[in-house]
XYZ file of C-alpha atoms in Angstrom:
574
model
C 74.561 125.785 40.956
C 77.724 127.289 41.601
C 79.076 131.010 42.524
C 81.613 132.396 40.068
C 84.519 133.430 42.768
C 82.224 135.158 45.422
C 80.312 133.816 48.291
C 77.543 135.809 50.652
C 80.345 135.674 53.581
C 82.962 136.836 51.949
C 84.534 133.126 50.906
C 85.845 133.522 47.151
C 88.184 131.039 44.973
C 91.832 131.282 44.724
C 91.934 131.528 41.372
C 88.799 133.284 41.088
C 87.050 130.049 39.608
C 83.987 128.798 40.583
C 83.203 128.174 44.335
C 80.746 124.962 44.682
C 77.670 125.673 46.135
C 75.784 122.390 46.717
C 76.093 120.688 49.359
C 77.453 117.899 47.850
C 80.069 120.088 46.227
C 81.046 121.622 49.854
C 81.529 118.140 51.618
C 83.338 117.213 48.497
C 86.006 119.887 49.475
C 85.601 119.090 53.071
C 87.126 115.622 52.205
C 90.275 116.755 51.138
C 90.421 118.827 54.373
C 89.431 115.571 56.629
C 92.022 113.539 54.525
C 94.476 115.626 55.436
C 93.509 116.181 59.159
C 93.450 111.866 59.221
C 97.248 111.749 58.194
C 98.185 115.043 59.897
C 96.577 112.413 63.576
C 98.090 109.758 62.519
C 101.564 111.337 61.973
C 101.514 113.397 65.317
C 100.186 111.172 67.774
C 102.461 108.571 66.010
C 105.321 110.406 67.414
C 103.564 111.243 70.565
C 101.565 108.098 71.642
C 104.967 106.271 72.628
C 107.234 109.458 73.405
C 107.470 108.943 77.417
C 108.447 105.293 76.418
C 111.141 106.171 74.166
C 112.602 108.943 76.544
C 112.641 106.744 79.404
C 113.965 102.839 77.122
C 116.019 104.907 74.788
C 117.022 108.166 76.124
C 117.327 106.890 79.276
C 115.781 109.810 80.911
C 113.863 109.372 84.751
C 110.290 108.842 85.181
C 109.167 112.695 86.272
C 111.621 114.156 83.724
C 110.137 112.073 80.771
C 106.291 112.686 81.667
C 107.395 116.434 82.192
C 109.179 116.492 78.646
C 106.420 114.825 76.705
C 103.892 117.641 78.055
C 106.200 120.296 77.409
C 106.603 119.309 73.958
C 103.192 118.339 73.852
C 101.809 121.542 75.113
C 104.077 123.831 72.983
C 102.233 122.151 69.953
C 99.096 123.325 71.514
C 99.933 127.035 72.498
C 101.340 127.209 68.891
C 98.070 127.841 67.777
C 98.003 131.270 68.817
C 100.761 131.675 66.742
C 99.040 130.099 63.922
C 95.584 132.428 64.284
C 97.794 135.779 64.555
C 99.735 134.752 61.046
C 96.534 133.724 59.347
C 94.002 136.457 60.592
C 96.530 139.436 60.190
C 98.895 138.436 57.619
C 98.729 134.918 55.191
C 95.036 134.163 55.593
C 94.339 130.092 56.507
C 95.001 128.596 53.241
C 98.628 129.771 53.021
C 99.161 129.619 56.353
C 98.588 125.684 56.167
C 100.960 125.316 53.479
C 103.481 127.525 55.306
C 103.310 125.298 58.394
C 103.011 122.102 55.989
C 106.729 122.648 55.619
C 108.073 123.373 58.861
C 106.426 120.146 60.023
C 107.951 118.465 56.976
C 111.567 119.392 58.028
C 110.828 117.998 61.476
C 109.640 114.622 60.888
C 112.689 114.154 58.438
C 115.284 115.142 61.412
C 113.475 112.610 63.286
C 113.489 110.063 61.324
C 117.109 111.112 60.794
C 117.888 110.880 64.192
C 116.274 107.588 65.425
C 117.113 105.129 62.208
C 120.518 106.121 61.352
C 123.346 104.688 63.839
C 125.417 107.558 64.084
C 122.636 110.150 66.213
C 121.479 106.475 67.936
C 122.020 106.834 71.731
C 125.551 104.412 72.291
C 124.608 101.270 74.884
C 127.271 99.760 76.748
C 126.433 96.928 78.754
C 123.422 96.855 78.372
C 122.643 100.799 79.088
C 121.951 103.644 76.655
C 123.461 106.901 77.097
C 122.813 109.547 74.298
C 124.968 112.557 73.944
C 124.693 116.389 73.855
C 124.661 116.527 70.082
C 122.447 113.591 69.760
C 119.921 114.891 72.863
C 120.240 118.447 71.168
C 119.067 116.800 67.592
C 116.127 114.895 68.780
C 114.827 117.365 70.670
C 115.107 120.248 67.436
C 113.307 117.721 65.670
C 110.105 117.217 68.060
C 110.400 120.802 68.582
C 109.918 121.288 64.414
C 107.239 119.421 64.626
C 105.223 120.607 67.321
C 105.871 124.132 65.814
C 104.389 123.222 62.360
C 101.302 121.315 63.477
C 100.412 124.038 65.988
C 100.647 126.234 63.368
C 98.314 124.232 61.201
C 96.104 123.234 63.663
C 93.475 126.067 63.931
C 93.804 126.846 60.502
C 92.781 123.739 59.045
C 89.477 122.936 61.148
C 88.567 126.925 60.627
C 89.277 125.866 56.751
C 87.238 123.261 57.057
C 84.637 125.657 58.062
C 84.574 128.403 55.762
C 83.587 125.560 53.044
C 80.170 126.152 54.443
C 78.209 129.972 54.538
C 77.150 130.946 57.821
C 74.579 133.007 55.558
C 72.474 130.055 54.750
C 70.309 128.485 57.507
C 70.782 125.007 55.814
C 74.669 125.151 56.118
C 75.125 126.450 59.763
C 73.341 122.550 60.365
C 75.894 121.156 58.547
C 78.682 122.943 60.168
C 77.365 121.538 63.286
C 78.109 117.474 61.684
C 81.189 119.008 60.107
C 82.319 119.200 63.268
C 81.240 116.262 65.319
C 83.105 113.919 61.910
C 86.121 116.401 62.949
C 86.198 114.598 66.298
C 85.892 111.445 64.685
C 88.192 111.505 62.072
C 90.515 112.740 64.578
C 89.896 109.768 66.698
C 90.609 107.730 62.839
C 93.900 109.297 63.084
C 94.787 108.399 66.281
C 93.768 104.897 66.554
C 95.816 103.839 63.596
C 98.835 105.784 65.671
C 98.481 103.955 68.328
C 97.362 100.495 67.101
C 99.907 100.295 64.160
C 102.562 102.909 64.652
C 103.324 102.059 68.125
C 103.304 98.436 67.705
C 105.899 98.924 64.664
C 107.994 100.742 67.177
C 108.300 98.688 69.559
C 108.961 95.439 67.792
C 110.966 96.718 64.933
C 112.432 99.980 66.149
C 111.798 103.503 66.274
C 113.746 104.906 62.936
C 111.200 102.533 61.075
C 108.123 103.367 63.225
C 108.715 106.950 62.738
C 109.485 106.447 59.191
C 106.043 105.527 58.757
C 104.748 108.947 60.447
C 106.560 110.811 57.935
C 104.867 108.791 55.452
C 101.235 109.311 56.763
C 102.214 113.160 57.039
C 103.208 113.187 53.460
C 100.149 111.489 52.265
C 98.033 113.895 54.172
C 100.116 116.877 52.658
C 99.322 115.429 49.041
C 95.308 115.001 49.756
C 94.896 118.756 51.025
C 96.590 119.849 47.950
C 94.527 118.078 45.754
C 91.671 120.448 46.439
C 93.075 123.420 45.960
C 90.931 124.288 42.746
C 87.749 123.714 44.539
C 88.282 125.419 48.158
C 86.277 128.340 49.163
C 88.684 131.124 50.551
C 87.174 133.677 53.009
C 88.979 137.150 52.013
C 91.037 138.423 54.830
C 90.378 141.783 56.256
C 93.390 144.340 56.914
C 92.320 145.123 60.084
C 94.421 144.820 62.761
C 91.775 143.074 64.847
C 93.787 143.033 68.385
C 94.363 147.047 68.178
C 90.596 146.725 67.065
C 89.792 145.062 70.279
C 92.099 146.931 72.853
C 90.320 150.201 71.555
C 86.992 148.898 73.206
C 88.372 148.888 76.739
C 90.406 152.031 75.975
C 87.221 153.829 74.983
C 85.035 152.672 77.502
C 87.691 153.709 80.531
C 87.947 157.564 78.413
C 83.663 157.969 78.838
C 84.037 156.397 82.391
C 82.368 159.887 83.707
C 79.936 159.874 81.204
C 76.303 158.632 81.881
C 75.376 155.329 80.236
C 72.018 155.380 78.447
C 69.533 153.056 79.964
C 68.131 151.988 76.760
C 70.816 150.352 74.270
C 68.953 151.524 71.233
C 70.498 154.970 72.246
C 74.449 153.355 71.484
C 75.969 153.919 68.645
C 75.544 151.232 66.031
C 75.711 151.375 61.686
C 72.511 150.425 60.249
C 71.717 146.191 59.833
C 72.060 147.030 56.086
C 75.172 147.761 56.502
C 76.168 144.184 57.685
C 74.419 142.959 55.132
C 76.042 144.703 52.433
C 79.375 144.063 54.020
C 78.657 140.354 54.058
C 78.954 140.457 58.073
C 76.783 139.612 61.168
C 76.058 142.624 63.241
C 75.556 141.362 67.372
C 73.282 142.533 69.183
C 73.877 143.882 72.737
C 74.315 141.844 75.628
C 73.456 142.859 79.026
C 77.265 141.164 80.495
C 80.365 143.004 80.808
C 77.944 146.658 80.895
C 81.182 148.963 81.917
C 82.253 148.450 78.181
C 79.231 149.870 76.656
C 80.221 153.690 77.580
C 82.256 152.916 74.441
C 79.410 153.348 72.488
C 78.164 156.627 74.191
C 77.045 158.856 70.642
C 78.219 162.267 72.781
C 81.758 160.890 73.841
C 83.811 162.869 71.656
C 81.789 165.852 69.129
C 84.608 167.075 67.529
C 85.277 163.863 65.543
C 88.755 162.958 66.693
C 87.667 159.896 68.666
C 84.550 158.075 67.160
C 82.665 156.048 69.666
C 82.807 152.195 69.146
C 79.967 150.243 67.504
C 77.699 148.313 69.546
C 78.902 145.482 67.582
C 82.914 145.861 68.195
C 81.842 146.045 71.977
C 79.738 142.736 71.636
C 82.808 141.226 70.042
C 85.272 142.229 73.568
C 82.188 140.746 75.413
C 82.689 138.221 73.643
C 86.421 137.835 73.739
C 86.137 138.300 77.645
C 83.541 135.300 78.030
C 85.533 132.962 76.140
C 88.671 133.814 78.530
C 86.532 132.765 81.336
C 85.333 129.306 80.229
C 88.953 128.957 78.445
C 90.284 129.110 82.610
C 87.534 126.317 83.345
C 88.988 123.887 80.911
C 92.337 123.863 82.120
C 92.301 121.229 85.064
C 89.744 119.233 82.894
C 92.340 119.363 80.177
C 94.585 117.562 82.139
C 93.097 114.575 81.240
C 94.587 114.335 77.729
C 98.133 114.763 79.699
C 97.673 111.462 81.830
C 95.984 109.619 78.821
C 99.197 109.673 76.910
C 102.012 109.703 80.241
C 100.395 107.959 83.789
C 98.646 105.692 81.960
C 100.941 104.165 79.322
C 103.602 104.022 82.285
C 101.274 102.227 84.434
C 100.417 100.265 82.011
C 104.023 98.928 81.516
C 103.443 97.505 84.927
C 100.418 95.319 84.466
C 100.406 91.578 82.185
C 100.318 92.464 78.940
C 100.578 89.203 77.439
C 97.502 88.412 75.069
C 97.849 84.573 73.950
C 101.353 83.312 74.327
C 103.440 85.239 71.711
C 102.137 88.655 71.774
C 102.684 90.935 73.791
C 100.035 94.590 73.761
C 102.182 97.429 73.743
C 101.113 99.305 76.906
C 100.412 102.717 74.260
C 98.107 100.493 72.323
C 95.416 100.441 75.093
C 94.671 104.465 74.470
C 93.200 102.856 70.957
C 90.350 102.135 73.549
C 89.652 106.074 74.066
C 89.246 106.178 70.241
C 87.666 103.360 69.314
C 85.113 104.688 71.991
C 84.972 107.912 70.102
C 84.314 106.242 66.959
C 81.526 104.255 68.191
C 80.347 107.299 70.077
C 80.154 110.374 67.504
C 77.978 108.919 64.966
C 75.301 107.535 67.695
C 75.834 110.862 68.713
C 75.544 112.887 65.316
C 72.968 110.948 63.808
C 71.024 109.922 66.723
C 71.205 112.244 69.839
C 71.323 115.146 67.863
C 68.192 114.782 66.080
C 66.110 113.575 69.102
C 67.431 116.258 71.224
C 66.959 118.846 68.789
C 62.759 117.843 68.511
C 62.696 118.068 72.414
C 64.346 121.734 72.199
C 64.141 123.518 68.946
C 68.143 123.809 68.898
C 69.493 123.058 66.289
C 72.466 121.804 68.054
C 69.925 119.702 70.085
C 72.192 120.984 73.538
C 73.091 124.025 74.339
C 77.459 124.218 73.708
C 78.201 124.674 77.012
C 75.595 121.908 77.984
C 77.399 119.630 76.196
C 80.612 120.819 78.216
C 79.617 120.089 80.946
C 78.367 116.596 80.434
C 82.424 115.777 79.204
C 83.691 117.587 82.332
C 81.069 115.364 84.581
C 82.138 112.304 83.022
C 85.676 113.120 83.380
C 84.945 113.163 87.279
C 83.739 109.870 86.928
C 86.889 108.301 85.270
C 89.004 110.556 87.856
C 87.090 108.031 90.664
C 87.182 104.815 88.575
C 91.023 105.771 88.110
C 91.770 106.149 91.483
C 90.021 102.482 92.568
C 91.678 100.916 90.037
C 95.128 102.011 91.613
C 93.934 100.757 94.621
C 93.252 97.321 93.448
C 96.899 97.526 91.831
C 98.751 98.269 94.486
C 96.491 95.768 96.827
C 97.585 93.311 94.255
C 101.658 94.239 94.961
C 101.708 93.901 98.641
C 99.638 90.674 98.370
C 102.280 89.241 95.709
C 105.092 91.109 97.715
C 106.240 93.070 94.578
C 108.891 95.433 95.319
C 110.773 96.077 92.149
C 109.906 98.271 88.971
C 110.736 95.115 86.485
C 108.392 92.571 88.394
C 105.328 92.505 86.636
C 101.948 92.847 88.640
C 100.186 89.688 87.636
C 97.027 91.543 86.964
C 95.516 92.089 83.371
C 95.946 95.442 81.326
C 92.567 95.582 80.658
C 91.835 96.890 84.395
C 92.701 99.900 82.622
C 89.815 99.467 80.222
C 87.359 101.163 81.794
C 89.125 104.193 82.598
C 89.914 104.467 78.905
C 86.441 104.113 77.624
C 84.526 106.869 80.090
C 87.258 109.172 79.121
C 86.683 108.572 75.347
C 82.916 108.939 76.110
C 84.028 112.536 77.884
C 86.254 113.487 74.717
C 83.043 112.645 72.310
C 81.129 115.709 73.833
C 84.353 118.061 74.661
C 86.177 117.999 71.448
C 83.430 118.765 69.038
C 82.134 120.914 71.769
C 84.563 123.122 72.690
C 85.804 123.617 68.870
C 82.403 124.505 67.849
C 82.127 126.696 71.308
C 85.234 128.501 70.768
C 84.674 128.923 66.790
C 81.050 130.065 67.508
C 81.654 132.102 69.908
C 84.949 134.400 68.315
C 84.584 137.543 67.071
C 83.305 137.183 62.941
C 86.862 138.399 61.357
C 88.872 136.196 64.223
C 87.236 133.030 63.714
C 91.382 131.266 63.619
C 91.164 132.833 67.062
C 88.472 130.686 68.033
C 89.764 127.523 67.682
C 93.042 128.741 69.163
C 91.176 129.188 72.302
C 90.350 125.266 71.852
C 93.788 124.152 70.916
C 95.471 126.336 74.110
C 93.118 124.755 76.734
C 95.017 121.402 75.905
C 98.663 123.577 76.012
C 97.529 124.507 79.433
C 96.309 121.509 80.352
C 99.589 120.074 79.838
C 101.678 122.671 81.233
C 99.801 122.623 84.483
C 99.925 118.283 84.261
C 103.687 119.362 84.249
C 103.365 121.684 87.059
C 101.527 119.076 89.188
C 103.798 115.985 88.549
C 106.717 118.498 89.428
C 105.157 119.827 92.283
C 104.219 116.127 93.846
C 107.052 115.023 93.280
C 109.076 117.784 95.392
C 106.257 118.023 98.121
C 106.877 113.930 98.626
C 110.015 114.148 98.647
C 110.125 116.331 101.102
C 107.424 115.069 103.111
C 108.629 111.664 102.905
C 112.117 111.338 101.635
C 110.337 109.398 98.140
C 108.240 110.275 95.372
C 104.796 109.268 94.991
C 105.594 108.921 91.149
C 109.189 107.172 91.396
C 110.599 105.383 88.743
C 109.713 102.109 90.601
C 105.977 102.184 89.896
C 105.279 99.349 92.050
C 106.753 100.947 95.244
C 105.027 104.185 94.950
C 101.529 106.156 95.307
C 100.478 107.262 91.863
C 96.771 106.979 93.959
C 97.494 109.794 95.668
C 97.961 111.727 92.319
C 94.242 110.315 91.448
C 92.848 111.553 93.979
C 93.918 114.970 93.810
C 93.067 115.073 90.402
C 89.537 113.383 91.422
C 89.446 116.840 94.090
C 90.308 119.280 91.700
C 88.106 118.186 89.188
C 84.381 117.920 91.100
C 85.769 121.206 92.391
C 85.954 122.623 88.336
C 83.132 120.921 87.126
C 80.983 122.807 90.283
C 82.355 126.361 89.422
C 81.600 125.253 85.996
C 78.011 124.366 86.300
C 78.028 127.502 88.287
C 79.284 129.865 85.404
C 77.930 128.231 82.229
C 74.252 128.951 83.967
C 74.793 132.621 84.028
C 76.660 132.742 80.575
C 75.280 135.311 77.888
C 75.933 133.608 74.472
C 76.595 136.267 71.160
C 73.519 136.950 69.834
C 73.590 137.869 65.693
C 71.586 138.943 63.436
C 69.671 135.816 61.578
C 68.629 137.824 58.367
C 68.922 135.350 55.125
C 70.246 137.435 52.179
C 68.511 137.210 49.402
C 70.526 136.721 46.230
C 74.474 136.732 46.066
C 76.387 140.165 47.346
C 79.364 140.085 45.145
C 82.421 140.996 47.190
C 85.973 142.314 45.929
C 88.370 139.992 46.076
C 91.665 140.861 48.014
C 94.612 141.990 46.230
């Protein structure tokens, strides 16, 4: 069967052809989207897997300054997002939106290929040290900078693409948006582990230019397999609402009836007919006892002479809904952190350790984050094929765990590897003063793969947070915001490396000052990067608590589950 241009949620063709409506046809399209989100992995985390080694081997740059500059970057290609929502919900719409930031991030992985293979923007070395200059600093940094711009950009667009293959009408499909997202998470980890297994290793044993040649390549590829199903994507129509002024008029509305009396029965709120959803091709919410000072908005008798309608029950369920979000979205910031240290304190400390693995080859210290994905890999499908159905027997959900459930068990393993971290740095540094180590080029004659287990809880933690908090966040937005929704996702990792930033910088002045040397010196082997664990161990059990705490008392959106019967044509946008 398929739908000629319309869909019952409002997706349509962009050419007004046909819009495949069998599941086979849907994953079919999802393909092209996955294919692209593979290469679009493998090209960023290509450049960013082995950034804090370049900045500190080839730019020269200190050890604080480089871990603070990757998260910078790294977290500016996370807030992005936002940017990327507002441009597709208010003005492009996802599809061109994608191809929009398709080309920004185009232009900034050719300036940085530019920039690290040809000679002239190479930093100059004399004696033996590299120094780059102004112009060539100013360069490499546009270039990053370009590309963290364009993937941010794309980033909630193409997973909310991804999405909108499948109609949130049809009981059938919301299951499958639930796997569509779990292979998300592992074709993510795809992505990645080919970064950091092949990329990095290309980088450091035949150079940068040629290791970050190869990211351009893998974007380009990924470019060319999104494209290729452009005559079979469904395209959800894009509403002219201005959905922020739609949002603000809520609280505005609610504080003008302040003095007014609030019905104690919500059947007496204003709200349009469930017909009128229906027709629309919408999900009207039902009310939610949280956030109760907003539903004066809704008082029928707030203005009679017409000039100021009261709010639906439904656009007041949608600012609840907004306002919950913001208050898990500040609980995932210190557990965010984690992706910070994955790709900085570890690789550094890594450098440290014996890396050797027979007698000519040498593991790139990078290469050991493959261990996070390979544990995602192994861990998604167990977990999509397997926990998912037995959980969902036990419960009835068809999730099988509650979102925020699943939350939770990420954040409580993250504790875990916080404590697991911290003894391993122990055992290090018990291993320098035995061995008398003093120096930052001495290797610690202990094996890499102490790290190992660090790395695998942490990709255990990422198999339940990344599909969960996407699917959270995307559930959970407002209907017409749904970009939105995985912003909220993308900017808990922005944060999370901001406030990494904020914490390196911080212990790094307070023991300097305390003790005239930094706990996270250059010298790795003559400092206390323990102390850093711990606090991280602190601050974590000390999240995960308020956490458990909130998620128990959290009121999720509650929608209207009618099935429509036959298809509701729907005008397409002009």
């Amino acid at each position: 069967m398929e739908e000629r241009g319309y869909s019952l949620d409002g997706t349509v063709n962009l050419n007004g052809g046909p819009v495949l409506s069998s599941t086979t046809g849907k994953w079919k399209a999802c393909i092209f989207i996955l294919a692209n989100q593979l290469f679009d992995r493998f090209a960023y985390f290509g450049v960013s897997a082995n950034l804090v080694i370049y900045m500190t081997s080839e730019l020269q740059k200190d050890m604080v300054s480089s871990v603070t500059s990757v998260n910078n970057w790294s977290g500016t290609a996370w807030i992005t997002p936002v940017l990327g929502a507002y441009i597709a919900d208010s003005y492009l719409g996802r599809f061109w939106t994608i191809t929009f930031a398709l080309l920004i991030y185009a232009i900034g992985m050719g300036l940085l290929v530019l920039t690290t293979a040809l000679e002239c923007f190479k930093p100059t070395c004399r004696n033996e040290i590299c120094k780059a200059s102004t112009t060539q600093l100013t360069l490499f940094y546009i270039s990053i900078y370009t590309i963290a711009l364009g993937s941010g950009i794309m980033k909630p667009n193409l997973s909310t693409f991804g999405a909108d293959q499948f109609d949130d009408f049809r009981p059938n499909e919301k299951v499958l948006k639930v796997s569509f997202f779990n292979w998300w998470s592992f074709n993510t980890a795809c992505g990645t582990l080919a970064a950091t297994v092949f990329v990095v290793y290309i980088q450091e044993r035949f150079g940068w230019g040629l290791g970050y040649g190869v990211s351009a390549i893998g974007f380009l590829l990924g470019a060319v397999s999104f494209f290729m199903g452009v005559p079979i994507y469904r395209h959800k129509s894009r509403q002219s609402k201005n959905h922020a002024k739609e949002c603000f008029r809520v609280p505005m509305a609610a504080f003008r009836n302040r003095k007014l009396h609030l019905p104690s029965n919500p059947s007496e709120l204003h709200e349009f007919a469930l017909e009128h959803y229906i027709a629309a091709g919408r999900r009207q919410i039902y009310h939610t006892p949280r956030f109760r000072f907003l539903d004066k908005a809704a008082i029928k008798a707030s203005r009679k002479d017409g000039s100021n309608p009261p709010c639906t029950v439904t656009q007041i369920e949608t600012m609840k809904a907004v306002l919950g979000m913001i208050g898990i979205w500040l609980l995932t910031i210190i557990p965010s952190n984690f992706w910070a240290v994955e790709v900085t304190m570890f690789v550094k400390q890594g450098t440290t350790m014996d890396r050797n693995l027979g007698p000519n080859f040498q593991i790139p210290a990078a290469s050991l984050w493959s261990f996070v994905v390979v544990t995602i890999l192994i861990c998604v499908p167990i977990y999509d094929c397997c926990f998912v159905p037995f959980m969902r027997r036990i419960t009835g959900l068809h999730r099988g765990l509650k979102m925020l459930h699943r939350i939770g068990i990420g954040f409580s393993i993250q504790v875990l590897a916080a404590a697991v971290m911290y003894v391993v740095e122990l055992e290090r540094m018990e291993v320098i003063r035995k061995e008398h180590i003093t120096t930052g080029t001495q290797v610690v004659p202990m094996t890499i793969f102490w790290l190992l287990p660090q790395h695998v809880l942490l990709g255990l933690a990422n198999t339940f947070l990344m599909g969960g908090l996407l699917e959270f966040f995307y559930d959970q937005s407002p209907e017409q915001m749904k970009v939105l929704g995985t912003a909220f996702y993308t900017s808990t990792v922005a944060a999370g490396k901001y406030t990494n930033s904020l914490l390196v910088s911080v212990i790094d002045h307070f023991s300097m000052k305390i003790t005239g040397k930094s706990w996270l010196g250059n010298n790795l082997n003559d400092s206390h990067m323990d102390y850093y664990y711990a606090l991280l161990f602190v601050i974590s059990a000390l999240n995960l608590c308020l956490f458990l705490w909130v998620q128990r008392r959290y009121i999720y959106k509650k929608e209207n589950e009618t099935e429509v019967n036959g298809i509701q044509i729907l005008k397409e946008e002009t």
